[in-house]
XYZ file of C-alpha atoms in Angstrom:
502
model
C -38.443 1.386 -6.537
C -39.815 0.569 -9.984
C -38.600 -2.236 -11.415
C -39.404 -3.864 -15.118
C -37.202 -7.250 -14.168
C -36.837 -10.144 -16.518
C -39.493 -12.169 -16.856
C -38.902 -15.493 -15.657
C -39.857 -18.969 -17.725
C -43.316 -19.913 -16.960
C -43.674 -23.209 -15.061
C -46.951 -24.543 -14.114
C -45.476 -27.599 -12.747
C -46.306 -27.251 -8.971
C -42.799 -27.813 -6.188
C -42.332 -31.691 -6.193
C -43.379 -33.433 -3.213
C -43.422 -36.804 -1.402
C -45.695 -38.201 1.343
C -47.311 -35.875 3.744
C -43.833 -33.809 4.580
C -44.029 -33.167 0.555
C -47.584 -32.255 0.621
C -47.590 -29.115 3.412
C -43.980 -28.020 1.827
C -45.091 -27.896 -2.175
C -45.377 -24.648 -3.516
C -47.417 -23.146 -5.946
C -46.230 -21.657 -8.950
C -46.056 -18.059 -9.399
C -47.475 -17.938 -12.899
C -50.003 -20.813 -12.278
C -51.362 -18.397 -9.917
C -51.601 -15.749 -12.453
C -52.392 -17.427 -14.800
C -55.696 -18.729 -12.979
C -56.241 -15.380 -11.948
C -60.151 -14.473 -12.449
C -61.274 -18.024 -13.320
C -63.996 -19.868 -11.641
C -66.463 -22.183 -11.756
C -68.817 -21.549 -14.305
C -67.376 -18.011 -15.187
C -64.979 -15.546 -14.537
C -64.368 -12.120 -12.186
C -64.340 -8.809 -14.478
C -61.303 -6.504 -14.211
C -63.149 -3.301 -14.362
C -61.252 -1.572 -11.411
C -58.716 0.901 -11.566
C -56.446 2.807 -9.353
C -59.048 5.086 -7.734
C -61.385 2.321 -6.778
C -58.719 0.310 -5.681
C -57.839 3.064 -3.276
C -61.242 3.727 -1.934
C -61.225 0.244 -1.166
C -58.311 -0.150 0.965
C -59.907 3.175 2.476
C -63.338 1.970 2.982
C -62.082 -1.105 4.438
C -59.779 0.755 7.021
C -60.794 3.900 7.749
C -63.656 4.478 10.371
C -62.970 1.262 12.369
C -60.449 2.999 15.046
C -61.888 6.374 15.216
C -65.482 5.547 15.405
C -65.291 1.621 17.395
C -62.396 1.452 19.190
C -60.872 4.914 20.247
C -62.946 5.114 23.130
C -61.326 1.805 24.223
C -58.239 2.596 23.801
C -57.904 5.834 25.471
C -58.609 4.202 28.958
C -55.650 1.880 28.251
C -52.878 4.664 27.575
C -54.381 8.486 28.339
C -53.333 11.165 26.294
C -50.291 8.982 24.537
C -53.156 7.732 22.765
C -52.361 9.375 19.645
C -48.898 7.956 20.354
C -50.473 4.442 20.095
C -51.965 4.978 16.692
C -48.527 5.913 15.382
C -46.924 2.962 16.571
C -50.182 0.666 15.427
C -49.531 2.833 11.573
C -45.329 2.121 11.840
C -45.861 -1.706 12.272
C -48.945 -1.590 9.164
C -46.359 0.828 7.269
C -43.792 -2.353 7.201
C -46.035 -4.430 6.374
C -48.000 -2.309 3.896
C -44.767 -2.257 1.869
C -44.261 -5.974 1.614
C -47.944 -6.141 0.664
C -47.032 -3.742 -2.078
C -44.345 -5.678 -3.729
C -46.253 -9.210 -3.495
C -49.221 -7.502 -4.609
C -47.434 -5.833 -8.145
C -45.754 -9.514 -8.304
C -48.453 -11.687 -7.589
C -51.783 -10.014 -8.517
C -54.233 -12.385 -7.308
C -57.543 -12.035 -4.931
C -55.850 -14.408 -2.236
C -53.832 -11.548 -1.258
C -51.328 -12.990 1.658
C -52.861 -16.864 1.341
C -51.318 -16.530 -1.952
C -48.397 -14.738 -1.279
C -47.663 -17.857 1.160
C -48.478 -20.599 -1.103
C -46.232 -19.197 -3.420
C -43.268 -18.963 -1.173
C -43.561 -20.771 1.858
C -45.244 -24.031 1.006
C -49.138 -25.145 1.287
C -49.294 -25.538 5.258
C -48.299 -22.282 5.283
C -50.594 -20.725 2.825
C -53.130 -22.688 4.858
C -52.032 -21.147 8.052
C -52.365 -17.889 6.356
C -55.246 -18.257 4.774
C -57.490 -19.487 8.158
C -56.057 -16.530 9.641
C -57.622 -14.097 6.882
C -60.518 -15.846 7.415
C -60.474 -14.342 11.265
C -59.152 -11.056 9.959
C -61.963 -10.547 7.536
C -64.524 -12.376 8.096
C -64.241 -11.534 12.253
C -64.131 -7.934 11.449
C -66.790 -7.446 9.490
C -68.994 -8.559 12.273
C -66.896 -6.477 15.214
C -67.421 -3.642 12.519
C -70.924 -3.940 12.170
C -71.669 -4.454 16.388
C -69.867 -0.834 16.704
C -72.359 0.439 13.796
C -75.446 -0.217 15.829
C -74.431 1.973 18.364
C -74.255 5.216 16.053
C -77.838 4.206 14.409
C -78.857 3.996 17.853
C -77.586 7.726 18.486
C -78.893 8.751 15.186
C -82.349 7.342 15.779
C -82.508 9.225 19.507
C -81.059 12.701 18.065
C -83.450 12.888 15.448
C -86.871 11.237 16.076
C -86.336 10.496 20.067
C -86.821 6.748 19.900
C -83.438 4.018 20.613
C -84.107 0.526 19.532
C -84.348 -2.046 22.950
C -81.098 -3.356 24.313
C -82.571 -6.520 23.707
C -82.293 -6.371 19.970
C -79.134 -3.661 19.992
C -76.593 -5.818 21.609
C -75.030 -9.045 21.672
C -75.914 -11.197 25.125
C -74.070 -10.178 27.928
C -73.417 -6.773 26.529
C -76.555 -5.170 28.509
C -79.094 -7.037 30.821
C -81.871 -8.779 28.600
C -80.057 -8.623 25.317
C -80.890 -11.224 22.791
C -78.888 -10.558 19.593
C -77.821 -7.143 17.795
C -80.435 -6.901 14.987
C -78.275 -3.674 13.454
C -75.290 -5.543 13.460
C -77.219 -8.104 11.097
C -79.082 -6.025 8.926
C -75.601 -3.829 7.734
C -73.623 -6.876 6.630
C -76.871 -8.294 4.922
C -77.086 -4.630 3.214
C -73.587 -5.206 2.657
C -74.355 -8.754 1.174
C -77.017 -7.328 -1.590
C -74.380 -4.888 -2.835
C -72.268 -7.125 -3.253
C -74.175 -9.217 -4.990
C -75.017 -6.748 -7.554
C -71.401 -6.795 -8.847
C -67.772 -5.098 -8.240
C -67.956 -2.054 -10.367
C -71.397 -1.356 -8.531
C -70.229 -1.771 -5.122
C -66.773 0.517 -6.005
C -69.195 2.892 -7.018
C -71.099 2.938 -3.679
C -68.052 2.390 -1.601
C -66.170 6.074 -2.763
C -69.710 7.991 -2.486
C -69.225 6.311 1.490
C -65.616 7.111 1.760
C -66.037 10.831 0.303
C -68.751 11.029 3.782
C -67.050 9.939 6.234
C -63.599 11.434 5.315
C -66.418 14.733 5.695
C -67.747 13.739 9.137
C -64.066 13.675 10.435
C -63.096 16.592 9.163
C -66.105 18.510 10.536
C -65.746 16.628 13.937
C -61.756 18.145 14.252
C -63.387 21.652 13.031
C -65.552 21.342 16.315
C -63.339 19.175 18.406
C -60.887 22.323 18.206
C -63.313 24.926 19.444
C -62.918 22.878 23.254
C -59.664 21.714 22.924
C -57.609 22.280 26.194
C -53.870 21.734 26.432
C -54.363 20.719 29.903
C -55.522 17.412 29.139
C -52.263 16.311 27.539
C -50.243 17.933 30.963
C -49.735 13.697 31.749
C -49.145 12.725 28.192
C -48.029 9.020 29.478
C -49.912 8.698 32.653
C -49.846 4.339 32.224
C -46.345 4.120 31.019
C -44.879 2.886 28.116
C -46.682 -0.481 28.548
C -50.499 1.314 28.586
C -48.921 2.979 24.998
C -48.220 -0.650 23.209
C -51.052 -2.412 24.573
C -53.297 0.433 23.300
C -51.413 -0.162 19.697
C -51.985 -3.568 19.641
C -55.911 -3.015 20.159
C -55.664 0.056 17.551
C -54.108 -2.254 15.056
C -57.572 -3.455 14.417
C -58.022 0.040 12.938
C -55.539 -0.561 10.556
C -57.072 -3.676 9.281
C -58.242 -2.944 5.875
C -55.166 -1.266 3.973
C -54.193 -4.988 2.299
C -57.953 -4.523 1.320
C -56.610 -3.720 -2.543
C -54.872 -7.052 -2.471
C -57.841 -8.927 -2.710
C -59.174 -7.297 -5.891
C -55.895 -8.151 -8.046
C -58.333 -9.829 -10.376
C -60.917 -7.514 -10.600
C -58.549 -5.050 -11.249
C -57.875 -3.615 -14.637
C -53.759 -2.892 -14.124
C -53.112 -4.788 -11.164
C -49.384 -4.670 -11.143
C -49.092 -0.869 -11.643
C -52.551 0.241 -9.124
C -52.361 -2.471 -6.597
C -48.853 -1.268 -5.150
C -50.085 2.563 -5.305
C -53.187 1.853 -3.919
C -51.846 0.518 -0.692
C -49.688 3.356 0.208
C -51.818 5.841 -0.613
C -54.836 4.632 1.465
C -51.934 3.740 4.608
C -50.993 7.674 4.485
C -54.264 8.884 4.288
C -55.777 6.742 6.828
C -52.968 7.293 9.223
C -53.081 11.211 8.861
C -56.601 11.091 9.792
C -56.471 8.876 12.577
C -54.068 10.764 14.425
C -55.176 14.155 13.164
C -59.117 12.573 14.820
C -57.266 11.064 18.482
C -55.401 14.289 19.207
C -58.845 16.545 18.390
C -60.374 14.237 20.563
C -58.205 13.894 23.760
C -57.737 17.712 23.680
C -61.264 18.284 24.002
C -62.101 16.035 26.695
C -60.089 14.690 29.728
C -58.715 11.118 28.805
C -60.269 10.222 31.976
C -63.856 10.565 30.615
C -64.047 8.503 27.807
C -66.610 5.578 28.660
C -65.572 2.736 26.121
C -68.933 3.811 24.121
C -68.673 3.259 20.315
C -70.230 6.898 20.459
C -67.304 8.853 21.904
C -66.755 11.415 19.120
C -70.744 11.865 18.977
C -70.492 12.982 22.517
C -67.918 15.350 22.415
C -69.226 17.363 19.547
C -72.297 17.586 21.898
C -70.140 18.691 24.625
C -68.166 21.229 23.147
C -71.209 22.897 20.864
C -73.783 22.132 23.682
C -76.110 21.157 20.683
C -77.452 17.831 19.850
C -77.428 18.967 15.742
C -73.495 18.411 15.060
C -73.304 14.897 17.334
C -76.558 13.747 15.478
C -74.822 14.821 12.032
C -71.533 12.967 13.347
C -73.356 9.726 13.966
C -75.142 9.911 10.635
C -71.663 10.282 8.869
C -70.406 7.021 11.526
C -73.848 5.296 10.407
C -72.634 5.633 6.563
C -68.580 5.250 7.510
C -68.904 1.553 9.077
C -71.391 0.406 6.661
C -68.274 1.372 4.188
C -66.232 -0.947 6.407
C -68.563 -3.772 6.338
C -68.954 -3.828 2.584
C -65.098 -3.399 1.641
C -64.086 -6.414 4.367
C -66.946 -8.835 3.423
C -65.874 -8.137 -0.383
C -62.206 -8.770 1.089
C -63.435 -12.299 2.682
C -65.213 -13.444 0.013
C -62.150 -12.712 -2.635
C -60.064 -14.657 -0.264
C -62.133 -17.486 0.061
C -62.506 -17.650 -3.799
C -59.005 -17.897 -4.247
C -58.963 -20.973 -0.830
C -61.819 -22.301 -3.593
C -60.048 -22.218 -6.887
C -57.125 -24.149 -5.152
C -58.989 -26.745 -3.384
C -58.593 -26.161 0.333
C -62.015 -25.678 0.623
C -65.038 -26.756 -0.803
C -66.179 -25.258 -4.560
C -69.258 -23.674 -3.944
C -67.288 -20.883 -3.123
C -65.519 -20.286 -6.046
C -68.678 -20.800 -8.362
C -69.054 -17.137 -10.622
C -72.282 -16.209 -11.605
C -71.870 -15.830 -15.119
C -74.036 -12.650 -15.319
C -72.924 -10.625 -12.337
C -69.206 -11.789 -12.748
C -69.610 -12.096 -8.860
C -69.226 -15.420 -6.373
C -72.905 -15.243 -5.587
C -72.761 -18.687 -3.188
C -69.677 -17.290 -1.549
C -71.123 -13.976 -1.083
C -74.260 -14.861 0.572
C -72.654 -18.479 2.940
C -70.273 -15.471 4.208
C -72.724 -12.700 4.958
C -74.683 -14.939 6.514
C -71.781 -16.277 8.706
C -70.633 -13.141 9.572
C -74.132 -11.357 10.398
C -75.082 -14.217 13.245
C -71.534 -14.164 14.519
C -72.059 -9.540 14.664
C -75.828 -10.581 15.990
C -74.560 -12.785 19.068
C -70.520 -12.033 20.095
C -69.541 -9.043 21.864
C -67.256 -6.165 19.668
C -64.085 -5.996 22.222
C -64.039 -10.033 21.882
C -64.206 -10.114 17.735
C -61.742 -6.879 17.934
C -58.891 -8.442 19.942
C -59.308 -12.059 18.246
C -59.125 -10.297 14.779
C -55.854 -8.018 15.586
C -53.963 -11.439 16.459
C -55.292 -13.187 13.086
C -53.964 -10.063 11.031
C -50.839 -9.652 12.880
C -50.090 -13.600 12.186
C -50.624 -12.981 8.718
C -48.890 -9.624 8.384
C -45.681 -10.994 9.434
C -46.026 -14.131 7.628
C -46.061 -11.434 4.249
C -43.046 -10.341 5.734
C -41.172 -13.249 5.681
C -42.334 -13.990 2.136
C -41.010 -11.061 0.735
C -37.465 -12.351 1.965
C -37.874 -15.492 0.613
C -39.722 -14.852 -2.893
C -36.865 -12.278 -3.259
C -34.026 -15.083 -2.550
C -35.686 -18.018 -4.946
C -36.860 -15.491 -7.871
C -34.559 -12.721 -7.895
C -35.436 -12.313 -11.518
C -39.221 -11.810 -11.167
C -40.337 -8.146 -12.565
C -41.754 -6.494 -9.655
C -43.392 -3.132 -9.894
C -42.408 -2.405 -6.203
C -39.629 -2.944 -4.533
C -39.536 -2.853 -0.863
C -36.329 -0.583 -0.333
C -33.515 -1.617 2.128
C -34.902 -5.133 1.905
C -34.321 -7.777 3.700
C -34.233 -5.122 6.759
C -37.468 -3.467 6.283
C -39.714 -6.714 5.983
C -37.477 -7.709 9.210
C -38.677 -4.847 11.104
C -42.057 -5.328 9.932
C -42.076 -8.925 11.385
C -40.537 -8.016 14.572
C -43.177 -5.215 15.070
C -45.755 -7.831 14.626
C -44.131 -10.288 16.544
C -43.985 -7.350 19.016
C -47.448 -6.131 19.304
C -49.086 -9.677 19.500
C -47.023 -10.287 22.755
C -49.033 -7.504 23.840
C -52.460 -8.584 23.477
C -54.326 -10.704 26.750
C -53.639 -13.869 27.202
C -57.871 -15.060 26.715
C -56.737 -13.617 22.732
C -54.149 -16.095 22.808
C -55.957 -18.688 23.940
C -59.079 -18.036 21.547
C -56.464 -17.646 18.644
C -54.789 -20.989 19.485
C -58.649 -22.628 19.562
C -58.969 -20.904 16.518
C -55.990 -22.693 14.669
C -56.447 -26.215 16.260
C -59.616 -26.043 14.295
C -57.968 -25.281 11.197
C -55.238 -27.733 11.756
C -58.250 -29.943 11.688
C -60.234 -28.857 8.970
C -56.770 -28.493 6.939
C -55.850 -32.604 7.591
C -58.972 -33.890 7.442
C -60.819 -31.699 3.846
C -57.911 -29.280 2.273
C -54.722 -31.574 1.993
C -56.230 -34.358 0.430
C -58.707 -32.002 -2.115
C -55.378 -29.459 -2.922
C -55.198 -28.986 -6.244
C -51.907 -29.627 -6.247
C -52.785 -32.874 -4.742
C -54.838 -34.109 -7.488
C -52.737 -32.949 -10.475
C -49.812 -34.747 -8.832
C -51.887 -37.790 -8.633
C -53.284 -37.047 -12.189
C -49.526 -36.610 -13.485
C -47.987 -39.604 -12.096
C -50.974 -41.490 -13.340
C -50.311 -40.303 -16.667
C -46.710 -41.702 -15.764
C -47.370 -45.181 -15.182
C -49.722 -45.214 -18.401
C -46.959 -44.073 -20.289
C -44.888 -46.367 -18.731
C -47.050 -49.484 -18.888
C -47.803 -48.646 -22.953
C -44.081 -48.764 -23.451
């Protein structure tokens, strides 16, 4: 699937357009997008990543989500089949992880799928794409960091006897008196100083996390398998195929992350050979453990008894050893995994909204590079600070279902441009090749397409809010301030001059 191509002549003229149809149809150059790659205001990102980083990333940002937030969710919705439901949720991310490789190797730029978009599909599109990363990441970071308040809460009880008040654990109308989540705001602004202190730095500290938590689930299925009873898969399918896919499409939030590489293709230091191997390692190894983690955990306790708690796992290791030691242990390597999660997806949002930045869709602070750091320091801190109130004050299974539309939206859209880049630059050098294409990215579309029919229809309607307001936001600030707006303007000013001179 390697491919060395023919590179194409560079053209930083953007897709002509005319009036407003022309505006939301022009297209962005491939190697203008390159090309800008790593430039901002005032400075530029450092490539100092490589292939292992790259990978931990996609890791950090993916794995820990399912197991530790959301599994206890979704076993109530399909019983034992559960473990069914994450294969389904890693089939439709496999698709899609493979189109993500080949734009990734092709297009190595931090906007990751907005860019992908803009380069194929026109800038409504991109747009489209881009306000739906913005629920993606930004919205998971803070469901993320609500699920890591309940491990510090179980950590803080097994070890020195003392929970902090629902009050200031949970979002209001999550328990009776609660105010905000003060946990959920203190890991993404934890999150935000690491951040801060640059890219290689926060690599660094992300693989020391991943290396943990990859530990804590290995040690929970070394327990889990000490009480695991065949019995309790007797009624693998006990809520029918339909309990199976709408279990997937809430899982699919667990699988949010793997695209994670994407967004560092200009921090890193060989984009188009790591980014494509990066996202298909950290897919397989996520997906292994995931399912590997489910079927542990339904064989050691009846499907019927899991509460919904974000502490499930801590629980039964508690169970099965009847000691508190190995679930306090577990929710010490949870505390650690989600903070990994927080810090990969907020660097994730912030790339993304760089890139948004750079082009002019929204406003510059956020692609201003702090010359020292080589880090968006505005855009780092506006998000972290957006994302911490919104983790402080919504509940998680809210921000979890609202996010798995956003990514699915965007997932097939990546899809689709994998068919299309392929049709109007067939000679492109990609590093990746999606095999069997245009049939694989179809597949991948129709699973999305498939799995967002199966979310509730209150996701729907929060997800159709959701866009209305970008629709608005895009008309009324981004089409106008585009980039390719103004240098249009600029060039056909430069026309007339020339014009009127002669």
């Amino acid at each position: 699937m390697l491919d060395q191509g023919v590179p194409s002549p560079v053209s930083d003229k953007p897709t002509p357009a005319a009036g407003v149809v022309g505006a939301l149809i022009r297209r962005k150059p491939v190697e203008r997008l390159v090309a800008e790659g790593g430039h901002g205001e005032g400075g530029t990102l450092r490539r100092s990543l490589g292939m292992w980083q790259l990978t931990m990333i996609s890791i950090g940002a993916t794995l820990g989500t399912g197991i530790f937030v959301v599994l206890g969710e979704a076993v109530p919705k399909a019983g034992p089949a559960v473990t069914l439901s994450f294969v389904i949720a890693g089939l439709t991310a496999l698709f899609s992880a493979l189109s993500y490789a080949e734009l990734a190797g092709t297009i190595p730029v931090s906007g990751s799928s907005y860019s992908y978009a803009y380069a194929t599909m026109g800038e409504l599109v991109a747009w489209v794409c881009g306000w739906c990363l913005i629920l993606e990441y930004g919205v998971s970071v803070a469901a993320v960091a609500v699920g890591w308040g309940e491990y510090v809460n179980e950590l803080l009880d097994g070890t020195i006897g003392v929970t902090i008040p629902a009050a200031l654990s949970a979002a209001p109308g999550e328990a009776d008196g609660a105010l905000f989540n003060l946990p959920a705001l203190i890991v993404v602004l934890l999150a935000m100083v690491f951040l801060l202190g640059g890219a290689k730095e926060s690599a660094r500290a992300n693989t020391i996390m991943v290396a943990v938590k990859v530990a804590a689930l290995l040690l929970f299925c070394a327990i889990g398998f000490m009480g695991f009873k065949a019995g309790n898969y007797e009624n693998f399918m006990p809520l029918g195929m339909a309990g199976v896919s709408a279990a997937g499409a809430t899982l699919f939030f667990s699988y949010i992350g793997f695209d994670a590489a994407s967004t560092a293709g200009e921090e890193a230091k060989n984009p188009q050979r790591d980014l494509p191997r990066a996202i298909m390692l950290s897919l397989g190894i996520v997906t292994a453990l995931y399912v590997l983690v489910a079927f542990v955990a339904v064989g050691a306790r009846p499907w019927k008894n899991f509460s919904g708690s974000e502490a499930d796992l801590a629980g039964i290791m508690e169970d099965v050893t009847g000691q508190n030691f190995w679930a306090v242990l577990l929710a010490a390597g949870a505390v650690i995994a989600i903070a990994s999660v927080v810090l990969t997806v907020l660097y994730g949002q912030t790339r993304i909204m760089f890139a948004m930045s750079r082009d002019g869709l929204v406003p510059k602070v956020f692609a201003k590079v702090n010359p020292r750091t080589g880090t968006p320091r505005a855009n780092t801190v506006i998000v972290s600070l957006f994302c911490g109130v919104l983790a402080a004050l919504i509940p998680l299974g809210e921000l979890a279902n609202a996010t798995s539309i956003g990514t699915l939206f965007a997932f097939a859209l990546v899809n689709i441009a994998v068919i299309v880049l392929r049709r109007t630059r067939p000679e492109m050098p990609r590093t990746f090749r999606v095999p069997l294409s245009p049939l694989f990215p179809l597949i991948g579309f129709g699973f999305c397409v498939w799995m967002m029919g199966s979310l509730d229809t209150i996701t729907w309607i929060v997800f159709g809010v959701w866009m209305a307001v970008g629709f608005v936001v895009y008309f009324g600030y981004g089409m106008r301030r585009s980039r390719l707006a103004t240098s249009s303007a600029s060039d056909a000013l430069a026309a007339a001059s020339v014009a009127d001179a002669d």
